[in-house]
Amino acid sequence: MLRRFLQRPEGVAGLVLLAALVLAALAAPLLFPGDPKAITGAPMIPPFSDAAFPLGTDRLGRDLLAGLFHGARTSLLVGGAAALVAITGGMLVGTAAGFAGGLIDEALMRVVDAFQIVPGFLLALAFVSVTGPTLTAVVIAIALAAWTAPARLARAEVLRLRRAEFVAAARTMGEHPWRIAFRDILPLALPPVLALAAVIVANAVLTESALSFLGLGDPNAVTWGGMIAEGRNQIRSAAYLSVIPGLALVTTVISIYLCADALAEAMSGSRR
Amino acid sequence: MSQFTFGRRQVLGLWAALMASAAMPGIAWAAQGGRLLVASDSEPRSLNPAIVASNGVFFIASKVIEPLAEAAYDGLRPLLATGWEGSEDGLSVTFHLREGVSFHDGKPLTSADVAFSAMKVWRALQNIGREVLANLQDVETPDPLTAVFRFSKPMPLQLIENALPVISAVLPRHVYEVEDIAGVTALVGTGPFTFAEHRPGEYYLLKRNPSYWDAGKPLLDEIIYRVLPDRAAAASSLEAGEVQLACFSAVPLTDLARIAKVPGLEVVTKGYEALTYQLVVEINHRNEHLAKLPVRQAIAHAIDKEFVTRTIFQGYATAATGPVPATATQFYSPDVETYAFDPEAANRLLDEAGYARGADGTRFTLRLLPAPYFTETVQFGDYLRQALAAVGIDARIVANDSAAHQKAVYTDHDFDLAVAPPVFRGDPAISTTILVRSGISAGVGFSNQGGFVDEGLDQIIDEALVTLDPAARVALYNQFQRRVTEELPLINVADWTFTSVAATSLTNIANNPRWAVSGWADTELDG
């Protein structure tokens, strides 16, 4: 499967970009130690004009490059954590619903419906407005909006698997139903759900940026959305303040999508 | 704002001059016309200036409903009142009303309207009138053009005069005398423009009042306020000629240098002198660290006011020395305790106060709540976090929307430091002393909610409230400024006013210190 993945040029491109981003995120505290929001230079230095600040500085004199690196950290951290929470939660609910069936299934699926009816971004917006913007709140808010797709997928897989012979065998051996559901069936339902992960991460990165753009990101962390929002007021006189973090955001989302695409193709190929 | 000593004789003289100018050949005024398009960044829910005395409301409503007098660069310009005098004992103020003024529905203005507005609206409902007119007992109306305000305690005439442009919008009694005054949405006054239409999310339309008392005015036919909440949109609308005026710094400071070069547009910094905003660090004195004066002094030393005015305000602000801004020439005193930018002194003060730096360089942690109302307050929050980090104080920013911020600071006291933009309203007694006076109940916005108590300061504030002699009053407020800077119940960082961007075809603008919120009767559009 890995070979198939690497045979696809978009997969390789996505992987390289993503690896670079992860590297940047990991290296941020080494390359730019200290608070990336510290005022380190003169305000509004344009990009490529001062060797000390290759991408220039913002209105207060904060280094844009440092912000970009630390922002990658926040974006990937929030994206990854939100996807993890959403998939874990979705898998548990979906597996429980699919395996138990009957009233429990109905009840859980109606909850899923209820969450799907509300536009995900509005849900996140409302949640963060109530709890106050912290990184944890943002992660939970994004997960709240994203857990329904894995839940539905997991349920469908479990419905297919629960009539399998090994399940019947486990039952006759007297295994506890929950043990069958979460130990035997869940791992088998995992791969198709994992294919969703990339999409969820990409969406989470975008949602996090949108929240920060609206001023609902963690004010103590550097976020690309927050950088774009701060640069917006100067968009006519210093467009680079918004454009540079905007490009970073686009690159991240595209690289994740490319990887997801190639992964899905590779998986369907390997199955065939 | 220099002196507000208006004798009856001078007022009469001015009135005579006004009459004479109005009586001169009307042809000179006949070049009327034009529709002025103004950018408006907000849509206030209530537009009644007698109830909500705020700049957002005045910006639109002051053209429709007039006060008794408006601010001028050399004192006050009489509008609905032609003159007034206070009694020796300070217990009454007599207002003489202008003759021949009628409301937009044709009914004449009488002292009954003033009495109704004062007792039922300004004193009972208005955010500022409630404070200033708290001791107003009754308004007598011996004749249709005389209103006598009676106070239960001596009331300085100086304070009343300074408050007039803000608190005294006169409503017609016959329209508003109902159970729920705030529920009346009609906007009827005596002003140069009548309120014609409001399309939510689109515009407000004001039309020329053909029977305005100042004959020949107003000079514009219509004013349209286009609702443009996005600050970037205001700038591009000006450039495209879709609006001719943007007030209250609707154009971001960083765009001003660029827009000043656009032909046909000019940046106007005058016309806001009496609307000075103050950038203030509010302090919660319930916090064990902040209760210590050396800690507050250290914070004051840690702030580079020069950096704040130069970078955050792009030079459109001045460093503050104390609780009264320098634009308030009547009261301002430079003889105060000052705190130079000196991180070393700040570190020393904190060391001596027993706060050693921990392993990570931090002495203690605070919560910092920047008010979300202005870009500048939020940016200053970011700056303050960095400035305090340099002296070993870790100030964690807590971001809230407006409602949550007000609840956290003014009701729940759930903050350590906050950044606030209070307004100086022409007299320290109106909205400045409340920021430091003790004993203010929780929930009162823009007041001392930090729990600061200083008996000496309270005494000065209370004495000034009943001091009738203007010079003695000013002396007390000079003491007030000194004491506030010594005790630091809060830290004043910068004072700023707004800028306008206007089409050069617009004349007679910014000709009084509250111009954006005045009547615009003489504003003219050429071509």
Short mmCIF file of C-alpha atoms in Angstrom, two decimals, chain A residues 46-206:
data_model
loop_
_atom_site.label_atom_id
_atom_site.label_comp_id
_atom_site.label_asym_id
_atom_site.label_seq_id
_atom_site.Cartn_x
_atom_site.Cartn_y
_atom_site.Cartn_z
CA PRO A 46 8.53 44.85 5.14
CA PRO A 47 9.54 41.30 4.17
CA PHE A 48 12.95 40.60 2.58
CA SER A 49 14.40 43.93 3.69
CA ASP A 50 16.07 43.07 6.99
CA ALA A 51 18.17 39.95 7.44
CA ALA A 52 17.19 39.71 11.11
CA PHE A 53 13.50 39.55 10.15
CA PRO A 54 13.31 37.76 6.78
CA LEU A 55 9.51 38.04 6.61
CA GLY A 56 9.33 41.39 8.33
CA THR A 57 7.48 42.46 11.48
CA ASP A 58 3.90 43.38 12.30
CA ARG A 59 2.39 46.53 13.77
CA LEU A 60 3.92 46.00 17.19
CA GLY A 61 7.28 44.78 15.92
CA ARG A 62 6.75 41.06 16.35
CA ASP A 63 8.76 38.73 14.09
CA LEU A 64 6.47 37.33 11.39
CA LEU A 65 8.66 34.28 10.72
CA ALA A 66 8.63 33.31 14.39
CA GLY A 67 4.86 33.70 14.36
CA LEU A 68 4.61 31.52 11.28
CA PHE A 69 6.64 28.69 12.83
CA HIS A 70 4.86 28.80 16.17
CA GLY A 71 1.56 29.15 14.33
CA ALA A 72 2.28 25.88 12.51
CA ARG A 73 2.63 24.29 15.92
CA THR A 74 -0.74 25.59 17.08
CA SER A 75 -2.49 24.69 13.84
CA LEU A 76 -1.18 21.15 13.64
CA LEU A 77 -1.62 20.59 17.36
CA VAL A 78 -5.22 21.75 17.32
CA GLY A 79 -5.93 19.93 14.05
CA GLY A 80 -4.43 16.67 15.29
CA ALA A 81 -5.96 16.82 18.76
CA ALA A 82 -9.39 17.72 17.42
CA ALA A 83 -9.26 14.88 14.90
CA LEU A 84 -8.17 12.45 17.62
CA VAL A 85 -11.00 13.49 19.94
CA ALA A 86 -13.56 13.48 17.12
CA ILE A 87 -12.56 10.04 15.80
CA THR A 88 -12.32 8.46 19.25
CA GLY A 89 -15.69 9.86 20.28
CA GLY A 90 -17.29 9.04 16.93
CA MET A 91 -15.93 5.49 16.90
CA LEU A 92 -17.18 4.76 20.42
CA VAL A 93 -20.65 6.10 19.76
CA GLY A 94 -20.89 4.51 16.31
CA THR A 95 -19.71 1.11 17.53
CA ALA A 96 -22.04 1.16 20.51
CA ALA A 97 -24.98 2.15 18.32
CA GLY A 98 -24.28 -0.37 15.59
CA PHE A 99 -23.61 -3.25 17.94
CA ALA A 100 -26.40 -2.70 20.45
CA GLY A 101 -29.05 -1.91 17.84
CA GLY A 102 -32.64 -1.29 18.83
CA LEU A 103 -33.49 1.56 21.15
CA ILE A 104 -29.90 2.46 21.99
CA ASP A 105 -29.06 2.67 18.27
CA GLU A 106 -32.11 4.86 17.61
CA ALA A 107 -31.33 7.17 20.52
CA LEU A 108 -27.63 7.55 19.67
CA MET A 109 -28.33 8.14 15.99
CA ARG A 110 -30.89 10.84 16.80
CA VAL A 111 -28.19 12.57 18.84
CA VAL A 112 -25.91 12.32 15.82
CA ASP A 113 -28.70 13.78 13.67
CA ALA A 114 -29.14 16.63 16.10
CA PHE A 115 -25.45 17.51 15.83
CA GLN A 116 -25.48 17.20 12.06
CA ILE A 117 -28.41 19.57 11.68
CA VAL A 118 -26.47 22.44 13.26
CA PRO A 119 -23.76 23.79 10.97
CA GLY A 120 -20.48 22.68 12.47
CA PHE A 121 -18.86 26.07 12.49
CA LEU A 122 -21.80 27.69 14.28
CA LEU A 123 -21.63 24.96 16.89
CA ALA A 124 -17.93 25.60 17.45
CA LEU A 125 -18.55 29.35 17.56
CA ALA A 126 -21.28 28.99 20.16
CA PHE A 127 -19.21 26.60 22.27
CA VAL A 128 -16.14 28.83 22.36
CA SER A 129 -18.22 31.95 23.06
CA VAL A 130 -19.66 30.25 26.13
CA THR A 131 -16.53 28.60 27.53
CA GLY A 132 -14.10 31.35 26.63
CA PRO A 133 -11.27 30.93 24.16
CA THR A 134 -8.58 28.52 25.32
CA LEU A 135 -6.80 25.90 23.24
CA THR A 136 -8.65 23.07 25.00
CA ALA A 137 -12.01 24.72 24.36
CA VAL A 138 -11.15 25.21 20.69
CA VAL A 139 -10.16 21.54 20.35
CA ILE A 140 -13.40 20.37 21.96
CA ALA A 141 -15.44 22.82 19.90
CA ILE A 142 -13.98 21.54 16.65
CA ALA A 143 -14.39 17.92 17.74
CA LEU A 144 -18.04 18.62 18.59
CA ALA A 145 -18.58 19.64 15.01
CA ALA A 146 -16.63 16.76 13.51
CA TRP A 147 -17.43 13.60 15.45
CA THR A 148 -20.65 12.72 13.60
CA ALA A 149 -19.08 11.54 10.33
CA PRO A 150 -16.83 8.95 12.02
CA ALA A 151 -19.78 7.88 14.17
CA ARG A 152 -21.94 7.15 11.13
CA LEU A 153 -19.15 5.39 9.28
CA ALA A 154 -18.25 3.29 12.31
CA ARG A 155 -21.87 2.28 12.79
CA ALA A 156 -22.18 1.17 9.15
CA GLU A 157 -19.02 -0.91 9.43
CA VAL A 158 -20.14 -2.46 12.70
CA LEU A 159 -23.53 -3.32 11.22
CA ARG A 160 -21.72 -5.17 8.45
CA LEU A 161 -19.30 -6.90 10.78
CA ARG A 162 -21.62 -7.92 13.55
CA ARG A 163 -23.12 -10.74 11.42
CA ALA A 164 -19.66 -12.13 10.73
CA GLU A 165 -18.97 -15.64 11.89
CA PHE A 166 -16.25 -14.73 14.33
CA VAL A 167 -18.76 -12.61 16.21
CA ALA A 168 -21.18 -15.50 16.46
CA ALA A 169 -18.30 -17.63 17.65
CA ALA A 170 -17.35 -15.11 20.32
CA ARG A 171 -20.96 -15.00 21.47
CA THR A 172 -21.21 -18.73 21.84
CA MET A 173 -18.00 -18.67 23.81
CA GLY A 174 -19.81 -16.40 26.23
CA GLU A 175 -17.77 -13.28 25.74
CA HIS A 176 -19.27 -10.11 27.15
CA PRO A 177 -21.07 -8.14 24.40
CA TRP A 178 -19.13 -4.91 25.12
CA ARG A 179 -15.91 -6.87 24.92
CA ILE A 180 -16.94 -8.20 21.52
CA ALA A 181 -17.92 -4.72 20.35
CA PHE A 182 -14.82 -2.84 21.44
CA ARG A 183 -12.15 -5.54 21.38
CA ASP A 184 -13.15 -7.58 18.35
CA ILE A 185 -15.24 -5.43 16.06
CA LEU A 186 -13.95 -1.88 16.62
CA PRO A 187 -10.40 -2.52 15.40
CA LEU A 188 -11.77 -3.97 12.20
CA ALA A 189 -14.05 -0.96 11.63
CA LEU A 190 -11.13 1.42 12.14
CA PRO A 191 -9.40 1.60 8.72
CA PRO A 192 -12.23 3.21 6.72
CA VAL A 193 -12.75 5.71 9.53
CA LEU A 194 -9.07 6.54 9.58
CA ALA A 195 -9.33 7.50 5.92
CA LEU A 196 -11.64 10.27 7.15
CA ALA A 197 -8.97 11.50 9.53
CA ALA A 198 -7.12 13.61 6.99
CA VAL A 199 -10.29 15.42 5.97
CA ILE A 200 -11.12 16.06 9.61
CA VAL A 201 -7.63 17.40 10.32
CA ALA A 202 -7.82 19.74 7.33
CA ASN A 203 -11.24 20.98 8.41
CA ALA A 204 -10.04 21.39 11.98
CA VAL A 205 -7.10 23.52 10.86
CA LEU A 206 -9.47 25.70 8.86
#
